[in-house]
Short mmCIF file of C-alpha atoms (C1' of nucleotides) in Angstrom, two decimals:
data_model
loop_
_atom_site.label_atom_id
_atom_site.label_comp_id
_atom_site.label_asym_id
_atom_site.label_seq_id
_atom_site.Cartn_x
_atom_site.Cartn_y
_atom_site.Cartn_z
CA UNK A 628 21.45 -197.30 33.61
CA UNK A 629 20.06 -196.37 36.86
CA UNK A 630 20.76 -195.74 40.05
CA UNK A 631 19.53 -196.72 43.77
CA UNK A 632 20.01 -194.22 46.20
CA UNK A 633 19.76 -194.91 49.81
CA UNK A 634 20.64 -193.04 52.63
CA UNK A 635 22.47 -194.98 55.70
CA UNK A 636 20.57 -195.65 58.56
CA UNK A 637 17.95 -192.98 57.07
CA UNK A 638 16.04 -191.68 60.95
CA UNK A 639 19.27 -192.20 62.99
CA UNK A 640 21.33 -190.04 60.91
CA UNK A 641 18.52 -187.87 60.20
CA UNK A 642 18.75 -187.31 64.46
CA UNK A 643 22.78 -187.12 64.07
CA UNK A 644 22.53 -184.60 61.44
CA UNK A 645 21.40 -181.92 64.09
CA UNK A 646 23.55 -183.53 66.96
CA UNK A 647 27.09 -183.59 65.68
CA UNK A 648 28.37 -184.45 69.39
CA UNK A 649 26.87 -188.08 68.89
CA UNK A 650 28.60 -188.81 65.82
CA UNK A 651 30.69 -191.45 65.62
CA UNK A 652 28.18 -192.93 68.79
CA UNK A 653 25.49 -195.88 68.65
CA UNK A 654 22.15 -194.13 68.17
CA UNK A 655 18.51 -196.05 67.40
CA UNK A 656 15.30 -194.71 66.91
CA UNK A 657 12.13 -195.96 68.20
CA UNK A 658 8.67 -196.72 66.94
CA UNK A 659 5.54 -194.99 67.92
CA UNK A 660 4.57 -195.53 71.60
CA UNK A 661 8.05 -196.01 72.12
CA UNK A 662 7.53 -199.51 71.49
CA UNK A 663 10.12 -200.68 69.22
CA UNK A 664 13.85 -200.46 68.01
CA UNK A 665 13.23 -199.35 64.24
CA UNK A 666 15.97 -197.39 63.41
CA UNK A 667 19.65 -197.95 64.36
CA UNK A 668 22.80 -196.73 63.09
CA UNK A 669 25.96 -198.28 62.11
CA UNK A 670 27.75 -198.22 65.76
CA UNK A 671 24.27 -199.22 67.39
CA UNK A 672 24.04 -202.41 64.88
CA UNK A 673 27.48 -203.35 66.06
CA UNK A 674 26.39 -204.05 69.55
CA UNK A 675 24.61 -207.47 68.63
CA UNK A 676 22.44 -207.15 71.57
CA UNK A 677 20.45 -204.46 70.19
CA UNK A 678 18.20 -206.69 67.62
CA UNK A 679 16.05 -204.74 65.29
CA UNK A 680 12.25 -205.14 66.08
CA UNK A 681 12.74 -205.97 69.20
CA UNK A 682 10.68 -204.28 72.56
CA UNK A 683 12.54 -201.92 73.86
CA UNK A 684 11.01 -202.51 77.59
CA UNK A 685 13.65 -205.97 76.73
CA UNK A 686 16.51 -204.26 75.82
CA UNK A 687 16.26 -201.10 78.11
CA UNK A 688 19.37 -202.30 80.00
CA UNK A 689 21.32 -202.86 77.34
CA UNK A 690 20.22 -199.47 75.71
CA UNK A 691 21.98 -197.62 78.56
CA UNK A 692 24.59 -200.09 79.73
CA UNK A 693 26.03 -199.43 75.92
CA UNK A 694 25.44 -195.74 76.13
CA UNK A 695 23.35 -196.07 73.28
CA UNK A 696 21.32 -192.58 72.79
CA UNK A 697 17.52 -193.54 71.79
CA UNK A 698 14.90 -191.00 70.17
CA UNK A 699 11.21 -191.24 69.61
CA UNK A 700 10.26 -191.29 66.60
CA UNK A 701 10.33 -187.59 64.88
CA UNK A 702 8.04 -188.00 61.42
CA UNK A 703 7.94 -184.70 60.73
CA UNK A 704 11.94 -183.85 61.08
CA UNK A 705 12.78 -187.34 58.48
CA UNK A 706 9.68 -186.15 56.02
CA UNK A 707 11.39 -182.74 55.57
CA UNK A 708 14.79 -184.01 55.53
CA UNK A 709 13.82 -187.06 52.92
CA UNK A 710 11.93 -184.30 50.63
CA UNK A 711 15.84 -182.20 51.09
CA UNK A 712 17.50 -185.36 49.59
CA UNK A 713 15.00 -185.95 46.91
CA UNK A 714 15.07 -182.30 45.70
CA UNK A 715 19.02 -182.79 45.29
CA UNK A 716 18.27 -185.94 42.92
CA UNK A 717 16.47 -184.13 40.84
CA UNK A 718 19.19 -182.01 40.09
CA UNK A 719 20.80 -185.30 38.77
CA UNK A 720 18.37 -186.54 36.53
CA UNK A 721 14.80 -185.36 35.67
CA UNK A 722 13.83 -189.03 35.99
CA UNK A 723 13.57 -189.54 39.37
CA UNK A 724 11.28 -192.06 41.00
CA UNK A 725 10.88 -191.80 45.09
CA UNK A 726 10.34 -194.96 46.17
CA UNK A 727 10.12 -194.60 50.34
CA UNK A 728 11.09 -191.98 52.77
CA UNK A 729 14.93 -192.88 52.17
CA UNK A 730 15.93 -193.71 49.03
CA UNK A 731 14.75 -192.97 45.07
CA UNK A 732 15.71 -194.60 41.97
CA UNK A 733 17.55 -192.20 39.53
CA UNK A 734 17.39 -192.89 35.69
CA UNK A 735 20.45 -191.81 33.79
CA UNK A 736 19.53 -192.03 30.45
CA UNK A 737 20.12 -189.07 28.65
CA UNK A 738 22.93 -187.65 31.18
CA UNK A 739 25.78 -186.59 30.44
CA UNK A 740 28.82 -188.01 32.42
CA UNK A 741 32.62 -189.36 32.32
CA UNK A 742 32.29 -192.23 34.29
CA UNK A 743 29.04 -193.96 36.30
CA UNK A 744 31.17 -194.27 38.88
CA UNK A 745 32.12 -190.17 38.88
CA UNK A 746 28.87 -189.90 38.62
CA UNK A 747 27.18 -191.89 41.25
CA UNK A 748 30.34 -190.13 43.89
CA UNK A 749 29.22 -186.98 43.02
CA UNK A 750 26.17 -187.32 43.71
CA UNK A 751 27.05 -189.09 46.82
CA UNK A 752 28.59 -186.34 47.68
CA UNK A 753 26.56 -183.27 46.91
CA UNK A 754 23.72 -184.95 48.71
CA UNK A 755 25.94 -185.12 51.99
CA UNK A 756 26.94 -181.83 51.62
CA UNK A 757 23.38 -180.30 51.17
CA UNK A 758 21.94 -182.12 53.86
CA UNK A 759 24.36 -183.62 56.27
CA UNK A 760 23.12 -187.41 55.27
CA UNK A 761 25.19 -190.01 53.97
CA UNK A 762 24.00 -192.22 51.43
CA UNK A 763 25.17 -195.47 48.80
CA UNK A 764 24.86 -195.79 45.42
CA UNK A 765 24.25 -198.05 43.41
CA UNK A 766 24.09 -198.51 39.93
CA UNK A 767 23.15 -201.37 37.39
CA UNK A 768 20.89 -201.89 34.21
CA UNK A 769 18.14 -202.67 36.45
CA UNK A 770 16.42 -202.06 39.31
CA UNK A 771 16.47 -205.40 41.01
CA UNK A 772 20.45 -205.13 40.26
CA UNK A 773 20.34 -201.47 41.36
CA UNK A 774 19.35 -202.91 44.83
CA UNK A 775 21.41 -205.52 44.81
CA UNK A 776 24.47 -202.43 43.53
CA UNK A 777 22.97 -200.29 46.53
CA UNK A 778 23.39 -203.05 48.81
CA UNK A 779 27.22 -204.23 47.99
CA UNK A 780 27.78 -200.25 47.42
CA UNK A 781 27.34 -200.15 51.33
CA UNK A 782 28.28 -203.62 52.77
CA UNK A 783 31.54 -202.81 51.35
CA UNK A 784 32.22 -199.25 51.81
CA UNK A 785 35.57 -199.59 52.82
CA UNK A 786 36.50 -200.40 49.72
CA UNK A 787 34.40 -198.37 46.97
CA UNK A 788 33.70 -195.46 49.20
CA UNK A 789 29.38 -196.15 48.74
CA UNK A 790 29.19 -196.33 45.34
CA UNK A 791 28.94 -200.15 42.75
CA UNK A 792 28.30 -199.87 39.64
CA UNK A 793 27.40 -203.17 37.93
CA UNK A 794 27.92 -202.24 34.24
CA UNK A 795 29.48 -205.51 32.88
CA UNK A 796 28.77 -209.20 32.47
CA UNK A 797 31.26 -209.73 34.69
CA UNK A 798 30.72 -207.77 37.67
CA UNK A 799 27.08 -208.91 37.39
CA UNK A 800 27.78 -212.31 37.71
CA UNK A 801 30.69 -211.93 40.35
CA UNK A 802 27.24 -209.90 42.23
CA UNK A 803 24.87 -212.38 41.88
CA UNK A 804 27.02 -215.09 43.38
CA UNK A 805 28.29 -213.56 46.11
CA UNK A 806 24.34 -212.10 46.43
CA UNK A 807 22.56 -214.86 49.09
CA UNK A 808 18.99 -215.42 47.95
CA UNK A 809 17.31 -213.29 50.59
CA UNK A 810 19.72 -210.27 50.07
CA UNK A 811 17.37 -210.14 47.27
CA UNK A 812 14.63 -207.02 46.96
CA UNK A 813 11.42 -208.99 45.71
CA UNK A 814 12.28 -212.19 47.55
CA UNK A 815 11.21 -212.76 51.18
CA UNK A 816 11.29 -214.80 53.95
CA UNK A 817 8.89 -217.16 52.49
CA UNK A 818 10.23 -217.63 49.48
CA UNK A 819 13.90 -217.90 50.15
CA UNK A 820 13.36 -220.91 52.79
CA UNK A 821 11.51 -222.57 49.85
CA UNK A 822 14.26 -221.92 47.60
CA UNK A 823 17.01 -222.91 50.06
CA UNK A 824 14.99 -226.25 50.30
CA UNK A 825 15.74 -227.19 46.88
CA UNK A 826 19.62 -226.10 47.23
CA UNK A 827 19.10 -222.44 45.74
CA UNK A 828 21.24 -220.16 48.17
CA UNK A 829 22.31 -217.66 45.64
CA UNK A 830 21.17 -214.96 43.88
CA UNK A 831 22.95 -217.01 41.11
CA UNK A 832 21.28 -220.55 41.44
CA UNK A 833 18.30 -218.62 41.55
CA UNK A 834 18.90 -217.31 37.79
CA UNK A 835 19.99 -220.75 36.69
CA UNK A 836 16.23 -222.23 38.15
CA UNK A 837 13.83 -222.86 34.79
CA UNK A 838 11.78 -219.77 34.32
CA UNK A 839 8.38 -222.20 34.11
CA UNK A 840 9.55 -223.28 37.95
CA UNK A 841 9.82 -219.94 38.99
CA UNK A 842 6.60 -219.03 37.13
CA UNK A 843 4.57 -221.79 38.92
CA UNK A 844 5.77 -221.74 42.11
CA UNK A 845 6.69 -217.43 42.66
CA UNK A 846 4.05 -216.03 39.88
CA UNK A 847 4.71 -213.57 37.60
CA UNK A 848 6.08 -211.82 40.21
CA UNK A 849 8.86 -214.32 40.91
CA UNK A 850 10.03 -214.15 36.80
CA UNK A 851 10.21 -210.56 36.82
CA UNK A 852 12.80 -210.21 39.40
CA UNK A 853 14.39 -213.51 37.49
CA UNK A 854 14.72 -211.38 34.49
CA UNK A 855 15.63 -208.40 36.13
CA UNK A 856 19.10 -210.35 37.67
CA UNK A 857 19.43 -211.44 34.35
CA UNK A 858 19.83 -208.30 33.14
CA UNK A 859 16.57 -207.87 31.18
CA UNK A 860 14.65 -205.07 32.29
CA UNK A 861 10.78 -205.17 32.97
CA UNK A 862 9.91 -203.16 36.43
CA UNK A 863 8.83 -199.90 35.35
CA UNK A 864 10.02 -196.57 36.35
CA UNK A 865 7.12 -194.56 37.57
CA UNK A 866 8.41 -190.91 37.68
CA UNK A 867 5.06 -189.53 38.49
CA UNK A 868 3.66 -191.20 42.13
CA UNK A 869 0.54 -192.87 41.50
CA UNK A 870 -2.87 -191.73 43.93
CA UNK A 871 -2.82 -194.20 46.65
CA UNK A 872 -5.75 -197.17 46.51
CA UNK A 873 -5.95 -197.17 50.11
CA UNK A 874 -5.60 -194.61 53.42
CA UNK A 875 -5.46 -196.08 56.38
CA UNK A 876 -4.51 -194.83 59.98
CA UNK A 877 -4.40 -197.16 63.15
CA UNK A 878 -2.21 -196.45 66.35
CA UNK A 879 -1.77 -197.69 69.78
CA UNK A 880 -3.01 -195.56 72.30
CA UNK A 881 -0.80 -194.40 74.85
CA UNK A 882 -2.25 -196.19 77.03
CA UNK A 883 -5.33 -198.64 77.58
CA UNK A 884 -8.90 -197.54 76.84
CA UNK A 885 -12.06 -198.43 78.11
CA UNK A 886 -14.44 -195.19 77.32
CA UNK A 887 -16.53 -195.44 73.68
CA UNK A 888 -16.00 -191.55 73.92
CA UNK A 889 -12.43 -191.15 74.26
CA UNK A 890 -12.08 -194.26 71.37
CA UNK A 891 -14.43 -192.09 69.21
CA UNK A 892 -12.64 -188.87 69.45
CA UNK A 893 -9.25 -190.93 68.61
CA UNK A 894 -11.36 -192.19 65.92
CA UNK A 895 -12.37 -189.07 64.47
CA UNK A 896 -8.67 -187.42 64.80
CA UNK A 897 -7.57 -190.45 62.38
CA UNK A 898 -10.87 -189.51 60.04
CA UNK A 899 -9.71 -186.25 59.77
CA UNK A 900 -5.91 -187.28 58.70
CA UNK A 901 -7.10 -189.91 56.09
CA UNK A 902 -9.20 -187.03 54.53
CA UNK A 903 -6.33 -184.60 54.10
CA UNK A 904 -4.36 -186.94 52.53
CA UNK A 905 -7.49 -187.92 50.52
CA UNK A 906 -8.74 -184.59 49.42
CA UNK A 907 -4.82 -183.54 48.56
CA UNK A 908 -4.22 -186.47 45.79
CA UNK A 909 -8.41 -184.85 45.00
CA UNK A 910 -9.81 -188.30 45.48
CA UNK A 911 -12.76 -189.91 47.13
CA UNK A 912 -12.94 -193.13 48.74
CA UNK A 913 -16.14 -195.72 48.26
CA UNK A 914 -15.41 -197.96 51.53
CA UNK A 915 -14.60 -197.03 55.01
CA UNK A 916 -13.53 -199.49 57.54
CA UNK A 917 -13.29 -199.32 61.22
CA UNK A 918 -11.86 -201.73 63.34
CA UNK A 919 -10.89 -202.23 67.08
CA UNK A 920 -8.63 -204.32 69.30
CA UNK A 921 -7.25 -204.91 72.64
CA UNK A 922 -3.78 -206.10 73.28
CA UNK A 923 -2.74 -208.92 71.75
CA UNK A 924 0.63 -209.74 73.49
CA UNK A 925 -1.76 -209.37 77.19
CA UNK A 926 -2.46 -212.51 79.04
CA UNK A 927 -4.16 -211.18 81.45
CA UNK A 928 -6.41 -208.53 79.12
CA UNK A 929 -10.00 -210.59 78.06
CA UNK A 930 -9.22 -210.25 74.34
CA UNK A 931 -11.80 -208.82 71.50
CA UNK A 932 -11.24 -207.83 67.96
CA UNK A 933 -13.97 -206.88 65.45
CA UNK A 934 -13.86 -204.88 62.11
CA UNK A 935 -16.30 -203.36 60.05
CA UNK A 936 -16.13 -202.04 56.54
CA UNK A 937 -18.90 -199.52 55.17
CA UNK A 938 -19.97 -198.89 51.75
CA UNK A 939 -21.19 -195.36 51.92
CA UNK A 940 -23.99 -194.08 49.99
CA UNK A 941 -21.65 -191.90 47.66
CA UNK A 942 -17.94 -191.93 47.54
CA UNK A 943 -16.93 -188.66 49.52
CA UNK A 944 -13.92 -186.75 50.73
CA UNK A 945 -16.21 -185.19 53.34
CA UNK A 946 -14.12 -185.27 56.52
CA UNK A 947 -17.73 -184.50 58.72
CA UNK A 948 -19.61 -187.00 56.35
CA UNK A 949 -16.50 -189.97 57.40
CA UNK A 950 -16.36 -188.67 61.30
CA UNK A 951 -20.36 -189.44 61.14
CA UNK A 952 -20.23 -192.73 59.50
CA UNK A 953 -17.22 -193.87 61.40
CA UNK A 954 -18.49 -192.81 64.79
CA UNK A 955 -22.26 -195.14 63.67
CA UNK A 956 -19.55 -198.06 62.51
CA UNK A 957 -17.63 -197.99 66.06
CA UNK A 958 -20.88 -197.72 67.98
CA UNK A 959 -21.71 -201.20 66.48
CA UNK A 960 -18.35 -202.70 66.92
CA UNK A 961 -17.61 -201.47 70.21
CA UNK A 962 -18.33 -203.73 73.25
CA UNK A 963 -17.80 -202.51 76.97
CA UNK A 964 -15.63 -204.30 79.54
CA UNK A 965 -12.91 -204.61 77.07
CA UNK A 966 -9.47 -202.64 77.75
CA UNK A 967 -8.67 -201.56 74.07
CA UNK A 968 -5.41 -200.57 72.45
CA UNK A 969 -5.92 -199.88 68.88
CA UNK A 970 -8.43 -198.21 66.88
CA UNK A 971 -7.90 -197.79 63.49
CA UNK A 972 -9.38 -196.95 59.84
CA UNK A 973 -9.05 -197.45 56.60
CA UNK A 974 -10.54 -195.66 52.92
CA UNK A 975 -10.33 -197.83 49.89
CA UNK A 976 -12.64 -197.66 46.82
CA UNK A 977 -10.63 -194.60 45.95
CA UNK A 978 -11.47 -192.89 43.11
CA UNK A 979 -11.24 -189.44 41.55
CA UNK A 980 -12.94 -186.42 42.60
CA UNK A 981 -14.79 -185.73 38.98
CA UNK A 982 -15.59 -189.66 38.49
CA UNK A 983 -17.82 -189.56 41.21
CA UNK A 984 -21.40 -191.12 39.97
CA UNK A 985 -24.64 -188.99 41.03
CA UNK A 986 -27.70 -190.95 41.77
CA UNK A 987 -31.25 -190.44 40.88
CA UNK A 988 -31.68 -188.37 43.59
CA UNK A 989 -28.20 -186.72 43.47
CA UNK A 990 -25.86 -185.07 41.51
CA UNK A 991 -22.41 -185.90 42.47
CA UNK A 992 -21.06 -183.32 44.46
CA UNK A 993 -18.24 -180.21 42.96
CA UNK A 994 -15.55 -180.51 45.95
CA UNK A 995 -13.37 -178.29 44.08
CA UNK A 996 -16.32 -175.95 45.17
CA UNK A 997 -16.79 -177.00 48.58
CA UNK A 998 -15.49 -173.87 50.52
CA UNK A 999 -15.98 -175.32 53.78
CA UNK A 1000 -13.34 -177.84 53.10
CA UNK A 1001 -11.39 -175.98 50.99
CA UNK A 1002 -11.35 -173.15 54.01
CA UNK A 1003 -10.32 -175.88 56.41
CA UNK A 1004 -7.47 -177.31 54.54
CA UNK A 1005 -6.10 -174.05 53.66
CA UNK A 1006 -6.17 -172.74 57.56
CA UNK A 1007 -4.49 -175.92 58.95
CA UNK A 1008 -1.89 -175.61 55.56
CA UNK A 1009 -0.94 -172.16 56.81
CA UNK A 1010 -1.32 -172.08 60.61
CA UNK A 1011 -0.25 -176.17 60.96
CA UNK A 1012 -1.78 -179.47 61.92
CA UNK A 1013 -5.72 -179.09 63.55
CA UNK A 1014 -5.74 -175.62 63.75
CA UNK A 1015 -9.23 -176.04 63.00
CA UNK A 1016 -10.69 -179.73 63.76
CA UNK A 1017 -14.22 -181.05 64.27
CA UNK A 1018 -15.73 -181.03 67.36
CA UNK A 1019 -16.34 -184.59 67.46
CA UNK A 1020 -11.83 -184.85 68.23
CA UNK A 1021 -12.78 -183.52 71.38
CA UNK A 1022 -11.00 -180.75 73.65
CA UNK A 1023 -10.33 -182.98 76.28
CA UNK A 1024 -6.58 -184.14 77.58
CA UNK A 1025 -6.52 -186.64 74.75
CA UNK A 1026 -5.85 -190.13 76.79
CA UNK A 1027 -4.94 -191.68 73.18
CA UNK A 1028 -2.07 -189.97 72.05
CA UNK A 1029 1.30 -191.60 71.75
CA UNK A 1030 4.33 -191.99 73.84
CA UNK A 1031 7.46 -189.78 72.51
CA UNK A 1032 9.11 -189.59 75.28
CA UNK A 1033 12.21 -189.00 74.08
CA UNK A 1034 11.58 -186.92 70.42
CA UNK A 1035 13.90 -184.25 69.49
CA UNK A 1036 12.98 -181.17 68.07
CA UNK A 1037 11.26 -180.63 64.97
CA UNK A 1038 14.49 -178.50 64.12
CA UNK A 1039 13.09 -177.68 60.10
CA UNK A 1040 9.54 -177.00 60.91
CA UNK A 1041 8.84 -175.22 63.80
CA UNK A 1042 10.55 -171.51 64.30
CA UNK A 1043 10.19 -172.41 68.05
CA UNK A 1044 12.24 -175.70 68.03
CA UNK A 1045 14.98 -174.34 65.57
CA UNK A 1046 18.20 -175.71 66.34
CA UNK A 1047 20.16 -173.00 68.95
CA UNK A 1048 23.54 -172.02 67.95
CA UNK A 1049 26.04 -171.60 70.84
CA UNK A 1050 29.40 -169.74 71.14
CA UNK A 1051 31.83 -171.30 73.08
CA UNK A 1052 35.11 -169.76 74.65
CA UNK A 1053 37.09 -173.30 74.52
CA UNK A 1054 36.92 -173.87 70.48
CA UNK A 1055 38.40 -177.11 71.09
CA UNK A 1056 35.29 -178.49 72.74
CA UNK A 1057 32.53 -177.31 70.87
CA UNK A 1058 28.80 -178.57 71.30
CA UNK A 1059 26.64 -178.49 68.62
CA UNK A 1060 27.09 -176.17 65.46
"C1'" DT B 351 3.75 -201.84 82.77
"C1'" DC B 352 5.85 -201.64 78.18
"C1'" DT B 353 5.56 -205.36 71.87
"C1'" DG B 354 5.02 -200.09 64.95
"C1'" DG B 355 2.59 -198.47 61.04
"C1'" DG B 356 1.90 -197.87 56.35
"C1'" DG B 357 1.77 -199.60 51.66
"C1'" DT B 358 1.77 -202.73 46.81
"C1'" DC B 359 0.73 -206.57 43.70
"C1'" DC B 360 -0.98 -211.22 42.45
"C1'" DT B 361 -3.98 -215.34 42.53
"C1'" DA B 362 -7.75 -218.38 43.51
"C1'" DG B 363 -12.29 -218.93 44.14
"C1'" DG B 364 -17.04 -217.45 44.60
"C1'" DA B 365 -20.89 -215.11 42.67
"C1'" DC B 366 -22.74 -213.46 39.04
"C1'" DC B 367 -23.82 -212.56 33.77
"C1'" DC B 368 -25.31 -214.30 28.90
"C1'" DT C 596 -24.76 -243.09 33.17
"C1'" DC C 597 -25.23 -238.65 31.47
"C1'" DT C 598 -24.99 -232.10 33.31
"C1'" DG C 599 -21.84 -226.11 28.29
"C1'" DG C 600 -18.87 -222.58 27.47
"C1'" DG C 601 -17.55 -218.21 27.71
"C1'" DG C 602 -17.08 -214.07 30.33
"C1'" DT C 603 -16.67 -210.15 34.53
"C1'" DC C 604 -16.21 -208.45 39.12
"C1'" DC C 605 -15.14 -208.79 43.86
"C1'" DT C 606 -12.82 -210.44 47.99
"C1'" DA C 607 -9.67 -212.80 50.96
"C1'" DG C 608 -5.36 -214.23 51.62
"C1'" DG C 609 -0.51 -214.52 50.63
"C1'" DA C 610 3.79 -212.54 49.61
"C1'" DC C 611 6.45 -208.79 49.48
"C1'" DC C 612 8.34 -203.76 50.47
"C1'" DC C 613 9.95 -199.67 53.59
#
DNA sequence: TCTGGGGTCCTAGGACCC
DNA sequence: TCTGGGGTCCTAGGACCC
């Protein structure tokens, strides 16, 4: 059996978690720039004004007219609380595989327990008492009927507390047809209108379709997640995370840039966080691409968008060897008069460190040897984020950054922003902790 | 004025090889 | 009128996920 665990409303209760006077009160969390509702919790989604995805410059009024408390996003506070949550998992099973920021797929096999659904409670319940976040459960044979387990486990809370297990024919069934077609994980917009066009609207129907229709017309893709409701299992469990095949980093700016030199030094800020994460899975990539665009949702901006991708001469984790190439690549993409918003790259070709080929006129490079990078990664480890940078980021007021106008403190990270602790003489009333 | 950012996997088709 | 048969590798595009 395994389990899905997902935490509710994962970046708005990671926000309530240190701000126990807005519990029980709508909260949402924004995307970079401020741009977007991304996040919102259960009291927020109640207000059916406040749509998900939508621009919050739209909704503003209805934001505050609701009393609705909004946040900035706050990537480092969710990263250290998700890691928190995963740690206590691992207490539960050695199997463990972390699928996104908020929720992990626990294998019980081998476990001892009385009951899955003891089991799935308790660790319900240890995880909100370690961390202050609540989470479902769910639990099936599976992990397309995990999801589906995770997603009744919450839906109807009121009645089994966050926790379904689906452990019989029967329950499975009684899930699947209550289960409409796009509540399912694998199927998306596309392919649910197609299936509603032929009179598939549940999860049900959709195991009942001929597994040569769903082959031709969803790919193997489509007959996995077929055999998975079924109750057949063939997604893997991948306990160990697998090196990523592509880096890439692209944000708005803060606000609309003309100047190739400010662009560049955004540019080379994003080089220089593609490499960490490069050199720390000890890979090197083969391709780089740049690209750059003005705003799309402007009618009154004269619109350009060009990309280029870059086959360097030797697959490198060199973060002054990708500033360099990157900063030729945007000189030949970059066209003046144009009020851009994005800039943005991307490593792929990635490859291990020590399969790196040499050419005839080089041996491949030993970057577990390269002390220069190896003296730069460990300074910004230990003294934090560009503590040492190139000089090509620039030590100017840095036009690019993003909006967070409204981010709250970085309470597990930074000794300065730790979370203050007040007494108060009326006990009944008490503010924070 | 203001509209997110980061991934995975699969397939078809083109270019190439012998 | 008639034009082989078997491969590999790469890329773009589509679909999906959070």
């Amino acid at each position: 059996m395994i389990a899905l665990v997902d935490c509710n409303s994962f970046y708005a209760s990671c926000e309530q978690v240190f701000r126990p006077d807005l519990w029980g009160t709508p909260v949402v969390v924004l995307s970079n720039n401020d741009g977007c509702v991304i996040a919102a919790n259960k009291e927020a989604k109640a207000l059916s004004e406040i749509p998900m995805f939508e621009p919050v410059f739209k909704i503003k009024k209805q934001l505050t007219d609701n009393n609705v408390t909004f946040f900035s996003s706050n990537y480092t506070l969710y990263g250290e609380m998700s890691q928190r949550v995963m740690n206590v998992l691992k207490t539960f099973s050695p199997q463990v595989e972390i699928y996104s920021i908020d929720e992990a797929f626990v294998d019980f096999a081998g476990m001892k327990y009385s009951s899955l659904e003891d089991y799935g409670h308790c660790i319900r319940k240890t995880v909100y008492r370690s961390t202050g976040l609540p989470v479902g459960v769910g639990v099936a044979p599976t992990k397309v009927l995990a999801k589906l387990a995770n997603k009744i486990s919450k839906k109807f809370a009121h009645i089994n507390n966050n926790v379904c297990v689906i452990d019989t024919e029967e329950k499975r069934i009684k899930a699947l047809k209550w289960a409409k077609i796009n509540d399912v994980w694998g199927i998306g917009g596309k392919h649910a209108k197609r299936l509603q066009n032929i009179g598939v609207f549940t999860a049900y129907e959709f195991t009942q379709l001929p597994e040569e229709w769903v082959r031709k017309n969803m790919t193997v893709v489509g007959v996995r997640i077929w055999n998975e409701l079924r109750g057949t299992s063939c997604i893997e469990f991948k306990t160990l995370p697998k090196p990523r095949k592509g880096i890439a980093t692209a944000k708005s700016f803060g606000k609309k840039l003309e100047d190739l030199g400010m662009i560049m030094e955004a540019c080379s800020y994003y080089i220089s966080e593609v490499t960490e994460i490069l050199r720390a899975q000890k890979s090197c990539a083969t391709y780089l691409q740049v690209f750059l665009h003005t705003n799309y949702f402007s009618d009154r901006d004269k619109q350009y968008s060009k990309s280029i991708t870059i086959t360097l001469a030797m697959p490198t984790c060199d973060t002054f060897v990708l500033i360099y190439e990157a900063k030729k690549a945007l000189e030949l993409i970059y066209k003046p008069g144009y009020r851009y918003k994005k800039v943005g790259v991307c490593l792929s070709g990635i490859i291990p460190q020590e399969y790196v080929q040499g050419n005839l006129f080089h041996a491949p490079p030993k970057w577990n040897k390269n002390e220069l990078l190896k003296t730069f990664d460990a300074i910004n480890k230990k003294y934090g984020k560009s503590t040492v940078f190139s000089a090509l980021v620039g030590t100017r007021v840095k036009e690019w950054e993003l909006i967070k106008e409204d981010r709250s403190p970085r309470y597990t990270t930074q000794w300065k922003e730790l979370l203050k602790v007040k007494a108060k003489k009326n006990l009944q009333k008490t503010e924070g902790f």
